[in-house]
């Protein structure tokens, strides 16, 4: 199941400080699924305790199992559980754990408990860029469906547009790309006057699903560093 070669390769790829066992993602998911099937009565308190125990050892695969369990049982969680999630986000240090928490567990909580948007507001200004990334990614799932709060995402992205951090630049572009299917006009209206200030990582992702003429206009603005007239 686990190999030293995979462990070393994954640790290097993720630039991880965690211990890696070399277990594949499908196997990690199978383990989480099997445990939950064998423990159908797992409740909220049990889930919190189990996740914290899995997280505490600093082993990537055990943390991945914790994330998979939270994904599968996110409906057990309540607004107050954002405290555990914030602890995990601050201690994750890799997109391979953060992004799934953001787009599954936290996105679900925010949809069910809109007051948690205030938490996203706070995270969007946090010194930890993983929290800032999460504040945007947690808004993505409903926007992919043509719903959601594009204005809130745009407000967060505005404050982060000129950041140097790759994972912030990538997140902005990724979200713009994914939501352009249903929010193409919103993406254009927001990005057009900012393209000359955006990073290449952001722009190259953002234009992938825009109409060709709009994509070309944005790419030209980025290359020339001149705003679109």
Coordinates of N, CA and C in Angstrom, one line a residue:
X1 N 0.8 -1.2 0.0 CA 0.0 0.0 0.0 C 0.9 1.2 0.0
X2 N 1.9 1.3 0.9 CA 2.7 2.4 1.0 C 4.1 2.1 0.5
X3 N 4.8 3.0 -0.2 CA 6.1 2.8 -0.6 C 7.0 4.0 -0.3
X4 N 8.3 3.7 0.1 CA 9.2 4.8 0.4 C 9.4 5.7 -0.8
X5 N 9.4 5.2 -2.0 CA 9.6 6.0 -3.2 C 8.5 7.0 -3.3
X6 N 7.3 6.5 -3.2 CA 6.1 7.5 -3.3 C 6.2 8.5 -2.2
X7 N 6.5 8.1 -1.0 CA 6.6 9.0 0.1 C 7.6 10.1 -0.2
X8 N 8.8 9.8 -0.6 CA 9.8 10.8 -0.9 C 9.4 11.7 -2.1
X9 N 8.8 11.1 -3.1 CA 8.4 11.9 -4.2 C 7.3 12.9 -3.9
X10 N 6.3 12.4 -3.1 CA 5.2 13.3 -2.7 C 5.7 14.4 -1.8
X11 N 6.5 14.0 -0.9 CA 7.1 15.0 0.1 C 7.8 16.1 -0.6
X12 N 8.6 15.7 -1.7 CA 9.3 16.7 -2.4 C 8.4 17.6 -3.3
X13 N 7.4 16.9 -3.9 CA 6.5 17.7 -4.8 C 5.7 18.7 -4.0
X14 N 5.2 18.3 -2.8 CA 4.5 19.2 -2.0 C 5.3 20.2 -1.1
X15 N 6.6 20.0 -1.2 CA 7.6 20.8 -0.3 C 7.1 20.7 1.1
X16 N 6.8 19.5 1.5 CA 6.1 19.3 2.8 C 7.1 19.0 4.0
X17 N 6.8 19.6 5.1 CA 7.5 19.3 6.3 C 6.9 18.2 7.1
X18 N 5.8 17.6 6.7 CA 5.1 16.5 7.3 C 5.8 15.2 7.1
X19 N 5.5 14.2 7.9 CA 6.0 12.8 7.6 C 5.1 12.3 6.5
X20 N 5.6 11.6 5.5 CA 4.8 11.0 4.4 C 5.1 9.5 4.5
X21 N 4.0 8.7 4.3 CA 4.1 7.3 4.3 C 4.1 6.7 2.9
X22 N 3.7 7.4 1.9 CA 3.7 7.0 0.6 C 2.4 6.2 0.2
X23 N 1.3 6.5 0.9 CA 0.0 5.9 0.6 C -0.7 6.7 -0.5
X24 N -1.3 6.0 -1.5 CA -1.9 6.7 -2.6 C -3.2 7.4 -2.1
X25 N -3.6 8.4 -2.9 CA -4.9 9.1 -2.6 C -6.1 8.2 -2.6
X26 N -6.2 7.3 -3.6 CA -7.4 6.4 -3.6 C -7.4 5.5 -2.4
X27 N -6.3 5.0 -2.0 CA -6.2 4.2 -0.8 C -6.6 4.9 0.5
X28 N -6.1 6.2 0.6 CA -6.5 7.0 1.7 C -8.0 7.2 1.8
X29 N -8.6 7.5 0.6 CA -10.0 7.6 0.6 C -10.8 6.3 0.9
X30 N -10.2 5.2 0.5 CA -10.8 3.9 0.8 C -10.8 3.7 2.3
X31 N -9.7 4.0 3.0 CA -9.6 3.8 4.4 C -10.6 4.7 5.1
X32 N -10.7 5.9 4.7 CA -11.7 6.8 5.4 C -13.1 6.3 5.2
X33 N -13.4 5.9 4.0 CA -14.8 5.4 3.7 C -15.1 4.1 4.4
X34 N -14.1 3.2 4.5 CA -14.3 1.9 5.3 C -14.6 2.2 6.7
X35 N -13.8 3.1 7.3 CA -14.0 3.4 8.7 C -15.4 4.0 9.0
X36 N -15.8 4.9 8.1 CA -17.1 5.5 8.3 C -18.2 4.5 8.1
X37 N -18.1 3.6 7.2 CA -19.1 2.5 7.0 C -19.2 1.6 8.2
X38 N -18.0 1.4 8.8 CA -18.0 0.5 10.0 C -18.5 1.2 11.3
X39 N -18.5 2.6 11.2 CA -18.9 3.4 12.4 C -20.1 4.3 12.0
X40 N -21.2 3.8 11.6 CA -22.3 4.7 11.2 C -22.9 5.6 12.2
X41 N -22.6 5.3 13.5 CA -23.1 6.1 14.6 C -22.2 7.2 15.0
X42 N -21.1 7.5 14.3 CA -20.2 8.5 14.6 C -21.0 9.9 14.6
X43 N -20.8 10.6 15.8 CA -21.5 11.8 15.9 C -20.6 13.0 15.8
X44 N -21.1 14.2 16.0 CA -20.3 15.4 15.9 C -19.1 15.4 16.8
X45 N -19.4 15.1 18.1 CA -18.3 15.1 19.1 C -17.2 14.1 18.7
X46 N -17.7 12.9 18.3 CA -16.8 11.9 17.9 C -15.9 12.3 16.7
X47 N -16.6 12.9 15.7 CA -15.9 13.3 14.5 C -14.8 14.4 14.9
X48 N -15.1 15.3 15.7 CA -14.2 16.3 16.1 C -13.0 15.7 16.8
X49 N -13.2 14.8 17.7 CA -12.2 14.1 18.5 C -11.3 13.3 17.6
X50 N -11.9 12.5 16.7 CA -11.2 11.7 15.7 C -10.3 12.5 14.8
X51 N -10.8 13.6 14.3 CA -10.1 14.4 13.3 C -8.9 15.0 14.1
X52 N -9.1 15.5 15.3 CA -8.0 16.1 16.0 C -6.9 15.1 16.3
X53 N -7.3 13.9 16.6 CA -6.3 12.8 16.9 C -5.5 12.4 15.6
X54 N -6.2 12.3 14.5 CA -5.5 12.0 13.3 C -4.6 13.1 12.8
X55 N -5.0 14.4 13.1 CA -4.2 15.5 12.7 C -2.9 15.7 13.6
X56 N -3.0 15.3 14.8 CA -2.0 15.7 15.8 C -0.6 15.0 15.5
X57 N -0.6 13.9 14.8 CA 0.7 13.2 14.6 C 1.6 13.8 13.6
X58 N 1.1 14.7 12.8 CA 2.0 15.3 11.7 C 2.3 14.4 10.6
X59 N 1.4 13.4 10.3 CA 1.6 12.5 9.2 C 0.6 12.9 8.1
X60 N 1.1 13.1 6.9 CA 0.3 13.6 5.8 C -0.9 12.7 5.5
X61 N -0.7 11.4 5.4 CA -1.8 10.5 5.1 C -2.9 10.5 6.1
X62 N -2.5 10.6 7.4 CA -3.5 10.6 8.5 C -4.3 11.9 8.4
X63 N -3.6 12.9 8.1 CA -4.3 14.2 8.0 C -5.3 14.2 6.7
X64 N -4.8 13.5 5.7 CA -5.7 13.3 4.5 C -6.9 12.5 4.9
X65 N -6.8 11.5 5.7 CA -7.9 10.7 6.1 C -8.9 11.6 6.9
X66 N -8.3 12.4 7.8 CA -9.1 13.3 8.6 C -10.0 14.3 7.7
X67 N -9.3 14.8 6.6 CA -10.0 15.6 5.7 C -11.1 14.9 4.9
X68 N -10.8 13.7 4.5 CA -11.8 12.9 3.8 C -13.0 12.6 4.7
X69 N -12.8 12.3 6.0 CA -13.9 12.1 6.9 C -14.7 13.3 7.1
X70 N -14.1 14.5 7.2 CA -14.8 15.7 7.3 C -15.6 16.0 6.1
X71 N -15.1 15.7 4.9 CA -15.8 15.9 3.7 C -17.1 15.0 3.7
X72 N -16.9 13.8 4.1 CA -18.0 12.8 4.0 C -19.1 13.1 5.1
X73 N -18.7 13.7 6.2 CA -19.6 13.9 7.3 C -19.7 15.4 7.6
X74 N -19.6 16.2 6.6 CA -19.6 17.7 6.9 C -21.0 18.1 7.4
X75 N -22.0 17.4 7.2 CA -23.4 17.7 7.7 C -23.5 17.6 9.2
X76 N -22.6 16.8 9.8 CA -22.5 16.7 11.2 C -22.0 18.0 11.9
X77 N -21.3 18.8 11.1 CA -20.7 20.0 11.7 C -21.6 21.2 11.8
X78 N -21.3 22.0 12.7 CA -22.1 23.2 13.0 C -21.2 24.5 12.9
X79 N -21.8 25.6 12.9 CA -21.0 26.9 12.8 C -19.8 26.9 13.8
X80 N -20.1 26.5 15.0 CA -19.0 26.6 16.0 C -17.8 25.7 15.7
X81 N -18.0 24.8 14.8 CA -16.8 23.9 14.4 C -15.8 24.6 13.6
X82 N -16.1 25.8 13.2 CA -15.1 26.5 12.4 C -13.8 26.7 13.2
X83 N -13.9 26.6 14.5 CA -12.6 26.8 15.3 C -11.7 25.6 15.0
X84 N -12.2 24.4 14.9 CA -11.3 23.2 14.6 C -10.8 23.4 13.2
X85 N -11.6 23.8 12.2 CA -11.2 24.0 10.9 C -10.1 25.1 10.7
X86 N -10.2 26.1 11.5 CA -9.2 27.2 11.4 C -7.9 26.6 12.0
X87 N -7.9 25.9 13.0 CA -6.7 25.3 13.5 C -6.0 24.4 12.5
X88 N -6.9 23.6 11.8 CA -6.3 22.7 10.7 C -5.7 23.5 9.6
X89 N -6.4 24.6 9.2 CA -5.9 25.4 8.1 C -4.6 26.0 8.4
X90 N -4.5 26.5 9.6 CA -3.2 27.2 10.0 C -2.1 26.2 10.1
X91 N -2.4 24.9 10.3 CA -1.3 23.9 10.5 C -1.2 23.0 9.3
X92 N -1.9 23.3 8.2 CA -1.8 22.4 7.1 C -0.6 22.6 6.2
X93 N -0.4 23.9 5.8 CA 0.8 24.3 5.0 C 0.9 23.6 3.7
X94 N -0.2 23.2 3.1 CA -0.2 22.6 1.7 C -1.6 22.7 1.1
X95 N -1.6 23.0 -0.2 CA -2.9 23.0 -0.9 C -3.6 21.6 -0.9
X96 N -2.8 20.6 -0.8 CA -3.3 19.2 -0.8 C -4.2 18.9 0.4
X97 N -4.1 19.7 1.4 CA -5.1 19.6 2.5 C -6.0 20.7 2.6
X98 N -5.5 21.9 2.4 CA -6.3 23.2 2.5 C -7.4 23.2 1.5
X99 N -7.2 22.9 0.2 CA -8.2 23.1 -0.8 C -9.4 22.3 -0.6
X100 N -9.2 21.0 -0.2 CA -10.4 20.2 0.0 C -11.2 20.7 1.2
X101 N -10.6 21.1 2.2 CA -11.3 21.6 3.4 C -12.1 22.9 2.9
X102 N -11.4 23.7 2.1 CA -12.1 25.0 1.7 C -13.3 24.8 0.8
X103 N -13.1 23.9 -0.2 CA -14.2 23.8 -1.2 C -15.3 22.8 -0.9
X104 N -15.0 22.0 0.1 CA -16.0 21.0 0.6 C -16.6 21.4 1.9
X105 N -15.8 21.2 3.0 CA -16.3 21.4 4.3 C -16.7 22.8 4.7
X106 N -15.8 23.7 4.4 CA -16.0 25.1 4.8 C -17.1 25.7 3.9
X107 N -17.0 25.4 2.6 CA -18.0 25.9 1.7 C -19.4 25.5 2.1
X108 N -19.6 24.2 2.5 CA -20.8 23.7 3.0 C -21.3 24.4 4.2
X109 N -20.4 24.6 5.2 CA -20.8 25.3 6.4 C -21.2 26.8 6.1
X110 N -20.5 27.5 5.2 CA -20.9 28.8 4.9 C -22.3 28.9 4.3
X111 N -22.6 27.9 3.4 CA -23.9 27.9 2.8 C -25.0 27.6 3.8
X112 N -24.7 26.8 4.8 CA -25.7 26.5 5.8 C -25.8 27.5 6.9
X113 N -24.7 28.2 7.2 CA -24.6 29.2 8.2 C -24.0 30.5 7.6
X114 N -24.9 31.3 7.0 CA -24.4 32.5 6.3 C -23.6 33.5 7.2
X115 N -23.8 33.4 8.5 CA -23.1 34.3 9.4 C -21.6 34.0 9.4
X116 N -21.2 32.9 8.9 CA -19.8 32.5 8.8 C -19.1 33.3 7.7
X117 N -19.9 34.1 6.9 CA -19.2 35.0 6.0 C -18.3 36.0 6.7
X118 N -18.7 36.3 7.9 CA -17.9 37.2 8.7 C -16.5 36.6 9.0
X119 N -16.5 35.3 9.2 CA -15.3 34.6 9.4 C -14.4 34.6 8.1
X120 N -15.1 34.4 7.0 CA -14.3 34.6 5.7 C -13.8 36.0 5.5
X121 N -14.5 37.0 5.9 CA -14.1 38.4 5.9 C -12.8 38.5 6.7
X122 N -12.7 37.9 7.9 CA -11.6 38.0 8.7 C -10.4 37.2 8.1
X123 N -10.7 36.0 7.6 CA -9.6 35.2 7.0 C -9.0 35.9 5.7
X124 N -9.9 36.7 5.0 CA -9.4 37.3 3.8 C -8.3 38.4 4.1
X125 N -8.2 38.8 5.4 CA -7.2 39.8 5.7 C -6.1 39.2 6.7
X126 N -6.1 37.9 6.8 CA -5.2 37.2 7.7 C -3.8 37.2 7.2
X127 N -2.8 37.2 8.1 CA -1.4 37.2 7.7 C -1.1 35.8 7.0
X128 N -1.8 34.8 7.3 CA -1.5 33.5 6.8 C -2.2 33.4 5.4
X129 N -1.4 33.2 4.4 CA -1.9 33.2 3.0 C -2.8 32.0 2.8
X130 N -2.7 30.9 3.5 CA -3.6 29.8 3.4 C -5.0 30.1 3.8
X131 N -5.1 31.0 4.9 CA -6.4 31.5 5.3 C -7.0 32.4 4.2
X132 N -6.2 33.2 3.7 CA -6.6 34.1 2.6 C -7.1 33.3 1.4
X133 N -6.3 32.3 1.0 CA -6.7 31.5 -0.1 C -8.1 30.8 0.2
X134 N -8.2 30.3 1.4 CA -9.5 29.6 1.8 C -10.7 30.5 1.7
X135 N -10.5 31.8 2.1 CA -11.6 32.7 2.1 C -12.2 32.8 0.7
X136 N -11.4 32.7 -0.3 CA -11.9 32.8 -1.7 C -12.4 31.5 -2.2
X137 N -11.7 30.4 -1.9 CA -12.1 29.1 -2.4 C -13.4 28.6 -1.8
X138 N -13.7 29.0 -0.6 CA -14.9 28.6 0.1 C -16.1 29.2 -0.6
X139 N -16.0 30.2 -1.4 CA -17.1 30.8 -2.1 C -17.3 30.1 -3.5
X140 N -16.3 29.3 -3.9 CA -16.4 28.8 -5.3 C -17.5 27.8 -5.6
X141 N -17.8 26.8 -4.8 CA -18.8 25.8 -5.2 C -20.2 26.4 -5.7
X142 N -20.8 27.3 -4.9 CA -22.1 27.8 -5.4 C -21.9 28.7 -6.6
X143 N -20.8 29.3 -6.8 CA -20.6 30.2 -8.0 C -20.5 29.3 -9.2
X144 N -19.9 28.1 -9.1 CA -19.8 27.2 -10.2 C -21.2 26.8 -10.7
X145 N -22.2 26.9 -9.8 CA -23.5 26.5 -10.2 C -24.4 27.7 -10.7
X146 N -23.7 28.8 -10.8 CA -24.5 30.0 -11.2 C -25.1 30.8 -10.1
X147 N -24.8 30.3 -8.8 CA -25.3 31.0 -7.7 C -24.2 31.7 -7.0
X148 N -24.2 31.9 -5.7 CA -23.1 32.3 -4.9 C -22.9 33.8 -4.9
X149 N -21.8 34.2 -4.2 CA -21.6 35.6 -3.9 C -20.3 36.1 -4.6
X150 N -20.5 36.4 -5.9 CA -19.4 36.9 -6.7 C -18.9 38.2 -6.2
X151 N -19.8 39.1 -5.7 CA -19.3 40.4 -5.2 C -18.4 40.2 -4.0
X152 N -18.7 39.3 -3.1 CA -17.8 39.1 -2.0 C -16.4 38.5 -2.5
X153 N -16.4 37.6 -3.4 CA -15.2 37.1 -3.9 C -14.4 38.2 -4.6
X154 N -15.1 39.1 -5.4 CA -14.4 40.2 -6.0 C -13.8 41.1 -5.0
X155 N -14.5 41.3 -3.9 CA -13.9 42.2 -2.9 C -12.6 41.7 -2.3
X156 N -12.7 40.4 -2.0 CA -11.5 39.7 -1.5 C -10.3 39.8 -2.5
X157 N -10.7 39.4 -3.7 CA -9.6 39.3 -4.8 C -9.0 40.7 -5.1
X158 N -9.8 41.7 -4.9 CA -9.3 43.1 -5.1 C -8.2 43.4 -4.2
X159 N -8.3 43.0 -2.9 CA -7.2 43.3 -2.0 C -6.0 42.4 -2.1
X160 N -6.1 41.3 -2.9 CA -5.0 40.3 -3.1 C -4.5 40.3 -4.5
X161 N -5.0 41.1 -5.4 CA -4.7 41.0 -6.8 C -3.2 41.1 -7.0
X162 N -2.5 42.0 -6.3 CA -1.1 42.3 -6.6 C -0.2 41.6 -5.6
X163 N -0.7 40.6 -4.9 CA 0.2 39.8 -4.1 C 1.2 39.0 -4.9
X164 N 2.3 38.8 -4.3 CA 3.4 38.0 -4.9 C 3.2 36.5 -4.7
X165 N 2.4 36.1 -3.7 CA 2.3 34.7 -3.3 C 1.6 33.9 -4.4
X166 N 2.3 32.9 -4.9 CA 1.8 32.1 -6.0 C 0.4 31.5 -5.8
X167 N 0.2 31.0 -4.6 CA -1.0 30.3 -4.3 C -2.2 31.2 -4.2
X168 N -2.0 32.5 -3.9 CA -3.0 33.5 -4.0 C -3.3 33.8 -5.5
X169 N -2.3 34.1 -6.2 CA -2.5 34.4 -7.6 C -3.2 33.3 -8.4
X170 N -2.8 32.0 -8.1 CA -3.4 30.9 -8.7 C -4.9 30.8 -8.4
X171 N -5.2 31.0 -7.1 CA -6.5 30.8 -6.6 C -7.5 31.8 -7.3
X172 N -7.0 33.1 -7.5 CA -7.9 34.1 -8.1 C -8.1 33.7 -9.6
X173 N -7.1 33.3 -10.3 CA -7.3 32.9 -11.7 C -8.2 31.6 -11.8
X174 N -7.9 30.7 -10.9 CA -8.7 29.4 -10.9 C -10.2 29.7 -10.7
X175 N -10.5 30.5 -9.8 CA -11.9 30.8 -9.5 C -12.5 31.6 -10.6
X176 N -11.8 32.6 -11.2 CA -12.4 33.3 -12.3 C -12.6 32.4 -13.5
X177 N -11.7 31.5 -13.7 CA -11.9 30.5 -14.8 C -13.1 29.6 -14.6
X178 N -13.3 29.1 -13.4 CA -14.4 28.2 -13.1 C -15.7 28.9 -13.1
X179 N -15.8 30.1 -12.6 CA -17.1 30.7 -12.6 C -17.5 31.4 -13.9
X180 N -16.6 31.6 -14.8 CA -16.9 32.3 -16.0 C -17.9 31.5 -16.9
X181 N -18.1 30.3 -16.6 CA -19.2 29.5 -17.3 C -20.6 30.1 -17.0
X182 N -20.8 30.6 -15.8 CA -22.1 31.1 -15.4 C -22.0 32.6 -15.1
X183 N -20.8 33.1 -14.9 CA -20.7 34.5 -14.5 C -19.7 35.2 -15.5
X184 N -19.8 34.9 -16.7 CA -18.8 35.5 -17.7 C -18.8 37.0 -17.7
X185 N -20.0 37.6 -17.6 CA -20.0 39.1 -17.7 C -19.4 39.6 -16.4
X186 N -19.7 39.0 -15.3 CA -19.1 39.5 -14.0 C -17.6 39.4 -14.0
X187 N -17.1 38.2 -14.6 CA -15.6 38.1 -14.7 C -15.0 39.1 -15.6
X188 N -15.6 39.4 -16.7 CA -15.1 40.4 -17.6 C -15.2 41.8 -17.0
X189 N -16.3 42.1 -16.4 CA -16.4 43.5 -15.8 C -15.4 43.7 -14.7
X190 N -15.1 42.6 -13.9 CA -14.1 42.8 -12.8 C -12.7 42.8 -13.3
X191 N -12.4 41.8 -14.2 CA -11.0 41.7 -14.6 C -10.5 42.7 -15.7
X192 N -11.4 43.1 -16.6 CA -11.0 44.0 -17.6 C -10.2 45.3 -17.1
X193 N -10.7 46.0 -16.1 CA -10.0 47.2 -15.7 C -8.8 46.9 -14.8
X194 N -8.6 45.6 -14.5 CA -7.5 45.2 -13.6 C -6.4 44.3 -14.2
X195 N -6.7 43.9 -15.4 CA -5.8 42.9 -16.1 C -4.4 43.4 -16.2
X196 N -4.2 44.7 -16.3 CA -2.8 45.3 -16.5 C -2.0 45.2 -15.1
X197 N -2.8 45.0 -14.0 CA -2.1 44.9 -12.7 C -2.0 43.4 -12.2
X198 N -2.7 42.5 -12.9 CA -2.8 41.1 -12.4 C -1.5 40.4 -12.8
X199 N -1.3 39.3 -12.2 CA -0.1 38.4 -12.5 C -0.4 37.6 -13.7
X200 N 0.6 37.1 -14.3 CA 0.5 36.2 -15.5 C -0.2 34.9 -15.1
X201 N 0.0 34.4 -13.8 CA -0.6 33.2 -13.3 C -2.1 33.4 -13.3
X202 N -2.5 34.5 -12.8 CA -4.0 34.9 -12.6 C -4.6 35.0 -14.0
X203 N -4.0 35.8 -14.9 CA -4.6 36.1 -16.2 C -4.7 34.8 -17.0
X204 N -3.6 34.0 -17.1 CA -3.6 32.8 -18.0 C -4.7 31.8 -17.6
X205 N -5.0 31.7 -16.3 CA -6.1 30.9 -15.9 C -7.5 31.5 -16.1
X206 N -7.6 32.8 -15.8 CA -8.9 33.5 -15.9 C -9.5 33.6 -17.3
X207 N -8.7 33.6 -18.3 CA -9.2 33.8 -19.7 C -9.6 32.5 -20.4
X208 N -9.3 31.4 -19.8 CA -9.5 30.1 -20.5 C -10.9 29.8 -21.0
X209 N -11.9 30.3 -20.3 CA -13.3 30.1 -20.8 C -14.0 31.3 -21.2
X210 N -13.3 32.4 -21.4 CA -13.9 33.6 -21.8 C -14.0 33.6 -23.4
X211 N -15.0 34.3 -23.9 CA -15.0 34.5 -25.4 C -13.7 35.0 -25.9
X212 N -13.3 34.6 -27.1 CA -11.9 34.9 -27.6 C -11.6 36.4 -27.6
X213 N -12.6 37.2 -28.1 CA -12.3 38.6 -28.1 C -12.0 39.2 -26.8
X214 N -12.7 38.8 -25.8 CA -12.5 39.3 -24.4 C -11.2 38.7 -23.9
X215 N -10.9 37.5 -24.1 CA -9.7 36.9 -23.6 C -8.5 37.6 -24.2
X216 N -8.5 37.9 -25.5 CA -7.4 38.6 -26.2 C -7.3 40.0 -25.7
X217 N -8.4 40.7 -25.4 CA -8.3 42.0 -24.8 C -7.6 42.0 -23.5
X218 N -7.9 41.1 -22.7 CA -7.3 41.0 -21.3 C -5.9 40.6 -21.4
X219 N -5.5 39.6 -22.3 CA -4.1 39.3 -22.5 C -3.3 40.4 -23.0
X220 N -3.9 41.2 -23.9 CA -3.1 42.4 -24.4 C -2.9 43.4 -23.3
X221 N -3.9 43.6 -22.5 CA -3.8 44.6 -21.3 C -2.7 44.1 -20.4
X222 N -2.7 42.8 -20.1 CA -1.7 42.2 -19.2 C -0.3 42.4 -19.8
X223 N -0.1 42.1 -21.1 CA 1.2 42.1 -21.7 C 1.7 43.6 -21.9
X224 N 0.9 44.5 -22.2 CA 1.3 45.9 -22.4 C 1.3 46.7 -21.1
X225 N 0.7 46.2 -20.1 CA 0.5 46.9 -18.8 C -0.3 48.2 -19.0
X226 N -1.2 48.1 -19.9 CA -2.1 49.3 -20.2 C -3.5 48.8 -19.9
X227 N -4.3 49.7 -19.2 CA -5.7 49.3 -18.9 C -6.5 49.3 -20.2
X228 N -7.5 48.5 -20.2 CA -8.4 48.4 -21.4 C -9.2 49.7 -21.4
X229 N -9.2 50.3 -22.6 CA -9.9 51.6 -22.8 C -11.4 51.4 -22.8

